[in-house]
């Protein structure tokens, strides 16, 4: 099951797991985009695909979606907790409360809701792997991004806490923490301002969504006794969330 599978890293994960012949549950709010990803995933080799129109901020909807999965889809082996977003880039004391709430509700509470709905089944069945999307932003806060960075710092704590809480079961827990990845992320952050979004990637060859998906599938494909706790990955031109070597052009 991949949340936020309608674009970017989530859609790339759908393709990468499809190439492994997996059965995929794809979740996001934009049903049309999900249907396109679903079609491509089938062409790529997915054994079968089940799409769920889901807003992870709605606890009741998340729990119901998991509880009401058709029986042949009920046993989720791998959960990629990917749904997430940033909104705005401004000084904390000038930030918009609505933006903060959207980021916290999606990146922290949404991740918790999906985890709470899916992991009990993994524990009972004695198999499962949760792969959470963290970020370099969770390691080192950058100016004007305190709330987004805080959500990814929270992901880090939740990832580490869950790994401790499933200890003694065969369930694995991994955080994949990328730096700059060129997706719709900046377009969403700047609410469709393409010029401002393009500036984020100026003079840098960013990671692609496929680069991240490859690492996620790699973590999932380790032998069952191996748990990859965390993978921090950046473009070569990025050292951390603050330091870049941009080409002068
Ligand atoms: P995209 O904007 O391309 O994709 C975000 C996905 O999240 C979309 O599929 C969107 O689907 C989904 N989503 C957002 N809000 C909700 C919601 N309330 N309920 C369900 N799905 C939701 O960005 P990325 O692929 O880059 O982002 C994916 C993850 O990777 C995020 O967690 C992000 O924080 C993280 N990340 C991104 C980095 C980057 O530089 N791009 C770097 C490090 C981490 P829909 O709108 O259809 O609901
Ligand atoms: C996304 C990467 O640095 O733009 O998590 O916040 S960054």
PDB file of N, CA and C in Angstrom, residues 120-177:
ATOM      1  N   UNK A 120      -1.529  -3.032  13.140  1.00  0.00           N
ATOM      2  CA  UNK A 120      -2.025  -4.152  13.957  1.00  0.00           C
ATOM      3  C   UNK A 120      -2.171  -5.448  13.153  1.00  0.00           C
ATOM      4  N   UNK A 121      -2.630  -5.366  11.928  1.00  0.00           N
ATOM      5  CA  UNK A 121      -2.765  -6.557  11.077  1.00  0.00           C
ATOM      6  C   UNK A 121      -1.409  -7.178  10.786  1.00  0.00           C
ATOM      7  N   UNK A 122      -0.407  -6.340  10.586  1.00  0.00           N
ATOM      8  CA  UNK A 122       0.950  -6.858  10.329  1.00  0.00           C
ATOM      9  C   UNK A 122       1.451  -7.648  11.540  1.00  0.00           C
ATOM     10  N   UNK A 123       1.197  -7.088  12.722  1.00  0.00           N
ATOM     11  CA  UNK A 123       1.665  -7.736  13.956  1.00  0.00           C
ATOM     12  C   UNK A 123       0.957  -9.087  14.123  1.00  0.00           C
ATOM     13  N   UNK A 124      -0.350  -9.110  13.902  1.00  0.00           N
ATOM     14  CA  UNK A 124      -1.121 -10.361  14.047  1.00  0.00           C
ATOM     15  C   UNK A 124      -0.648 -11.395  13.029  1.00  0.00           C
ATOM     16  N   UNK A 125      -0.418 -10.965  11.773  1.00  0.00           N
ATOM     17  CA  UNK A 125      -0.020 -11.917  10.726  1.00  0.00           C
ATOM     18  C   UNK A 125       1.451 -12.330  10.853  1.00  0.00           C
ATOM     19  N   UNK A 126       2.217 -11.555  11.627  1.00  0.00           N
ATOM     20  CA  UNK A 126       3.631 -11.884  11.809  1.00  0.00           C
ATOM     21  C   UNK A 126       4.467 -11.561  10.586  1.00  0.00           C
ATOM     22  N   UNK A 127       4.053 -10.557   9.828  1.00  0.00           N
ATOM     23  CA  UNK A 127       4.899 -10.081   8.729  1.00  0.00           C
ATOM     24  C   UNK A 127       4.459  -8.672   8.330  1.00  0.00           C
ATOM     25  N   UNK A 128       5.437  -7.869   7.891  1.00  0.00           N
ATOM     26  CA  UNK A 128       5.087  -6.524   7.438  1.00  0.00           C
ATOM     27  C   UNK A 128       6.284  -5.598   7.484  1.00  0.00           C
ATOM     28  N   UNK A 129       6.166  -4.530   6.706  1.00  0.00           N
ATOM     29  CA  UNK A 129       7.247  -3.550   6.626  1.00  0.00           C
ATOM     30  C   UNK A 129       6.617  -2.172   6.421  1.00  0.00           C
ATOM     31  N   UNK A 130       6.933  -1.248   7.305  1.00  0.00           N
ATOM     32  CA  UNK A 130       6.467   0.134   7.166  1.00  0.00           C
ATOM     33  C   UNK A 130       7.648   0.972   6.700  1.00  0.00           C
ATOM     34  N   UNK A 131       7.460   1.673   5.591  1.00  0.00           N
ATOM     35  CA  UNK A 131       8.522   2.543   5.077  1.00  0.00           C
ATOM     36  C   UNK A 131       7.977   3.973   5.053  1.00  0.00           C
ATOM     37  N   UNK A 132       8.557   4.805   5.895  1.00  0.00           N
ATOM     38  CA  UNK A 132       8.094   6.188   6.050  1.00  0.00           C
ATOM     39  C   UNK A 132       8.979   7.136   5.245  1.00  0.00           C
ATOM     40  N   UNK A 133       8.352   8.192   4.717  1.00  0.00           N
ATOM     41  CA  UNK A 133       9.125   9.211   4.020  1.00  0.00           C
ATOM     42  C   UNK A 133       9.499  10.311   4.993  1.00  0.00           C
ATOM     43  N   UNK A 134      10.801  10.363   5.304  1.00  0.00           N
ATOM     44  CA  UNK A 134      11.327  11.469   6.092  1.00  0.00           C
ATOM     45  C   UNK A 134      11.927  12.493   5.148  1.00  0.00           C
ATOM     46  N   UNK A 135      12.935  13.193   5.622  1.00  0.00           N
ATOM     47  CA  UNK A 135      13.567  14.229   4.778  1.00  0.00           C
ATOM     48  C   UNK A 135      14.827  14.732   5.472  1.00  0.00           C
ATOM     49  N   UNK A 136      15.731  15.285   4.663  1.00  0.00           N
ATOM     50  CA  UNK A 136      16.858  16.030   5.249  1.00  0.00           C
ATOM     51  C   UNK A 136      16.306  17.165   6.122  1.00  0.00           C
ATOM     52  N   UNK A 137      15.086  17.610   5.788  1.00  0.00           N
ATOM     53  CA  UNK A 137      14.452  18.689   6.564  1.00  0.00           C
ATOM     54  C   UNK A 137      14.178  18.259   8.007  1.00  0.00           C
ATOM     55  N   UNK A 138      14.078  16.972   8.239  1.00  0.00           N
ATOM     56  CA  UNK A 138      13.839  16.467   9.593  1.00  0.00           C
ATOM     57  C   UNK A 138      15.120  16.383  10.415  1.00  0.00           C
ATOM     58  N   UNK A 139      16.250  16.462   9.727  1.00  0.00           N
ATOM     59  CA  UNK A 139      17.571  16.392  10.376  1.00  0.00           C
ATOM     60  C   UNK A 139      18.056  17.766  10.759  1.00  0.00           C
ATOM     61  N   UNK A 140      17.822  18.718   9.870  1.00  0.00           N
ATOM     62  CA  UNK A 140      18.377  20.061  10.033  1.00  0.00           C
ATOM     63  C   UNK A 140      17.330  21.057   9.541  1.00  0.00           C
ATOM     64  N   UNK A 141      16.855  21.899  10.434  1.00  0.00           N
ATOM     65  CA  UNK A 141      15.815  22.879  10.077  1.00  0.00           C
ATOM     66  C   UNK A 141      16.420  23.998   9.245  1.00  0.00           C
ATOM     67  N   UNK A 142      15.693  24.397   8.204  1.00  0.00           N
ATOM     68  CA  UNK A 142      16.177  25.535   7.390  1.00  0.00           C
ATOM     69  C   UNK A 142      15.284  26.760   7.610  1.00  0.00           C
ATOM     70  N   UNK A 143      15.825  27.962   7.363  1.00  0.00           N
ATOM     71  CA  UNK A 143      15.049  29.182   7.618  1.00  0.00           C
ATOM     72  C   UNK A 143      13.765  29.194   6.815  1.00  0.00           C
ATOM     73  N   UNK A 144      12.714  29.693   7.393  1.00  0.00           N
ATOM     74  CA  UNK A 144      11.395  29.855   6.771  1.00  0.00           C
ATOM     75  C   UNK A 144      10.636  28.534   6.583  1.00  0.00           C
ATOM     76  N   UNK A 145      11.239  27.452   7.069  1.00  0.00           N
ATOM     77  CA  UNK A 145      10.587  26.146   6.856  1.00  0.00           C
ATOM     78  C   UNK A 145      10.328  25.412   8.158  1.00  0.00           C
ATOM     79  N   UNK A 146      10.250  26.140   9.267  1.00  0.00           N
ATOM     80  CA  UNK A 146      10.235  25.484  10.585  1.00  0.00           C
ATOM     81  C   UNK A 146       9.124  24.447  10.725  1.00  0.00           C
ATOM     82  N   UNK A 147       7.939  24.764  10.227  1.00  0.00           N
ATOM     83  CA  UNK A 147       6.827  23.837  10.484  1.00  0.00           C
ATOM     84  C   UNK A 147       6.955  22.588   9.613  1.00  0.00           C
ATOM     85  N   UNK A 148       7.291  22.765   8.321  1.00  0.00           N
ATOM     86  CA  UNK A 148       7.515  21.568   7.488  1.00  0.00           C
ATOM     87  C   UNK A 148       8.635  20.726   8.107  1.00  0.00           C
ATOM     88  N   UNK A 149       9.744  21.379   8.481  1.00  0.00           N
ATOM     89  CA  UNK A 149      10.872  20.651   9.075  1.00  0.00           C
ATOM     90  C   UNK A 149      10.434  19.935  10.354  1.00  0.00           C
ATOM     91  N   UNK A 150       9.587  20.594  11.127  1.00  0.00           N
ATOM     92  CA  UNK A 150       9.100  19.963  12.372  1.00  0.00           C
ATOM     93  C   UNK A 150       8.283  18.712  12.072  1.00  0.00           C
ATOM     94  N   UNK A 151       7.517  18.751  10.970  1.00  0.00           N
ATOM     95  CA  UNK A 151       6.725  17.543  10.653  1.00  0.00           C
ATOM     96  C   UNK A 151       7.650  16.388  10.295  1.00  0.00           C
ATOM     97  N   UNK A 152       8.768  16.714   9.653  1.00  0.00           N
ATOM     98  CA  UNK A 152       9.684  15.631   9.265  1.00  0.00           C
ATOM     99  C   UNK A 152      10.551  15.198  10.460  1.00  0.00           C
ATOM    100  N   UNK A 153      10.781  16.102  11.398  1.00  0.00           N
ATOM    101  CA  UNK A 153      11.443  15.689  12.649  1.00  0.00           C
ATOM    102  C   UNK A 153      10.504  14.769  13.428  1.00  0.00           C
ATOM    103  N   UNK A 154       9.210  15.067  13.355  1.00  0.00           N
ATOM    104  CA  UNK A 154       8.227  14.195  14.018  1.00  0.00           C
ATOM    105  C   UNK A 154       8.209  12.821  13.363  1.00  0.00           C
ATOM    106  N   UNK A 155       8.282  12.812  12.036  1.00  0.00           N
ATOM    107  CA  UNK A 155       8.334  11.513  11.321  1.00  0.00           C
ATOM    108  C   UNK A 155       9.497  10.684  11.831  1.00  0.00           C
ATOM    109  N   UNK A 156      10.611  11.368  12.050  1.00  0.00           N
ATOM    110  CA  UNK A 156      11.811  10.678  12.519  1.00  0.00           C
ATOM    111  C   UNK A 156      11.547  10.013  13.878  1.00  0.00           C
ATOM    112  N   UNK A 157      10.921  10.754  14.774  1.00  0.00           N
ATOM    113  CA  UNK A 157      10.614  10.203  16.096  1.00  0.00           C
ATOM    114  C   UNK A 157       9.595   9.068  16.003  1.00  0.00           C
ATOM    115  N   UNK A 158       8.594   9.266  15.161  1.00  0.00           N
ATOM    116  CA  UNK A 158       7.553   8.231  15.029  1.00  0.00           C
ATOM    117  C   UNK A 158       8.160   6.960  14.434  1.00  0.00           C
ATOM    118  N   UNK A 159       9.014   7.136  13.435  1.00  0.00           N
ATOM    119  CA  UNK A 159       9.678   5.987  12.808  1.00  0.00           C
ATOM    120  C   UNK A 159      10.489   5.214  13.853  1.00  0.00           C
ATOM    121  N   UNK A 160      11.259   5.946  14.641  1.00  0.00           N
ATOM    122  CA  UNK A 160      12.110   5.277  15.622  1.00  0.00           C
ATOM    123  C   UNK A 160      11.270   4.674  16.749  1.00  0.00           C
ATOM    124  N   UNK A 161      10.204   5.365  17.109  1.00  0.00           N
ATOM    125  CA  UNK A 161       9.319   4.838  18.160  1.00  0.00           C
ATOM    126  C   UNK A 161       8.611   3.584  17.715  1.00  0.00           C
ATOM    127  N   UNK A 162       8.111   3.591  16.487  1.00  0.00           N
ATOM    128  CA  UNK A 162       7.404   2.402  15.985  1.00  0.00           C
ATOM    129  C   UNK A 162       8.346   1.206  15.928  1.00  0.00           C
ATOM    130  N   UNK A 163       9.592   1.466  15.492  1.00  0.00           N
ATOM    131  CA  UNK A 163      10.541   0.347  15.403  1.00  0.00           C
ATOM    132  C   UNK A 163      10.769  -0.277  16.779  1.00  0.00           C
ATOM    133  N   UNK A 164      10.775   0.548  17.812  1.00  0.00           N
ATOM    134  CA  UNK A 164      10.937   0.012  19.168  1.00  0.00           C
ATOM    135  C   UNK A 164       9.682  -0.721  19.614  1.00  0.00           C
ATOM    136  N   UNK A 165       8.531  -0.200  19.207  1.00  0.00           N
ATOM    137  CA  UNK A 165       7.274  -0.786  19.693  1.00  0.00           C
ATOM    138  C   UNK A 165       6.917  -2.095  18.996  1.00  0.00           C
ATOM    139  N   UNK A 166       7.470  -2.346  17.803  1.00  0.00           N
ATOM    140  CA  UNK A 166       7.212  -3.646  17.150  1.00  0.00           C
ATOM    141  C   UNK A 166       8.350  -4.633  17.418  1.00  0.00           C
ATOM    142  N   UNK A 167       9.319  -4.208  18.210  1.00  0.00           N
ATOM    143  CA  UNK A 167      10.426  -5.109  18.524  1.00  0.00           C
ATOM    144  C   UNK A 167       9.869  -6.387  19.154  1.00  0.00           C
ATOM    145  N   UNK A 168      10.379  -7.523  18.698  1.00  0.00           N
ATOM    146  CA  UNK A 168       9.832  -8.799  19.178  1.00  0.00           C
ATOM    147  C   UNK A 168       8.829  -9.377  18.204  1.00  0.00           C
ATOM    148  N   UNK A 169       8.433  -8.600  17.206  1.00  0.00           N
ATOM    149  CA  UNK A 169       7.612  -9.112  16.095  1.00  0.00           C
ATOM    150  C   UNK A 169       8.497  -9.062  14.842  1.00  0.00           C
ATOM    151  N   UNK A 170       8.070  -9.723  13.765  1.00  0.00           N
ATOM    152  CA  UNK A 170       8.898  -9.675  12.543  1.00  0.00           C
ATOM    153  C   UNK A 170       8.684  -8.399  11.714  1.00  0.00           C
ATOM    154  N   UNK A 171       7.899  -7.453  12.225  1.00  0.00           N
ATOM    155  CA  UNK A 171       7.593  -6.245  11.438  1.00  0.00           C
ATOM    156  C   UNK A 171       8.821  -5.331  11.374  1.00  0.00           C
ATOM    157  N   UNK A 172       9.081  -4.815  10.177  1.00  0.00           N
ATOM    158  CA  UNK A 172      10.253  -3.948   9.973  1.00  0.00           C
ATOM    159  C   UNK A 172       9.796  -2.500   9.777  1.00  0.00           C
ATOM    160  N   UNK A 173      10.659  -1.572  10.155  1.00  0.00           N
ATOM    161  CA  UNK A 173      10.311  -0.145  10.065  1.00  0.00           C
ATOM    162  C   UNK A 173      11.523   0.623   9.527  1.00  0.00           C
ATOM    163  N   UNK A 174      11.281   1.364   8.470  1.00  0.00           N
ATOM    164  CA  UNK A 174      12.368   2.068   7.770  1.00  0.00           C
ATOM    165  C   UNK A 174      11.962   3.505   7.494  1.00  0.00           C
ATOM    166  N   UNK A 175      12.912   4.412   7.603  1.00  0.00           N
ATOM    167  CA  UNK A 175      12.682   5.779   7.137  1.00  0.00           C
ATOM    168  C   UNK A 175      13.613   6.048   5.960  1.00  0.00           C
ATOM    169  N   UNK A 176      13.063   6.534   4.869  1.00  0.00           N
ATOM    170  CA  UNK A 176      13.894   6.966   3.746  1.00  0.00           C
ATOM    171  C   UNK A 176      13.813   8.485   3.705  1.00  0.00           C
ATOM    172  N   UNK A 177      14.962   9.126   3.856  1.00  0.00           N
ATOM    173  CA  UNK A 177      15.039  10.577   4.063  1.00  0.00           C
ATOM    174  C   UNK A 177      15.784  11.249   2.906  1.00  0.00           C
TER     175      UNK A 177
END
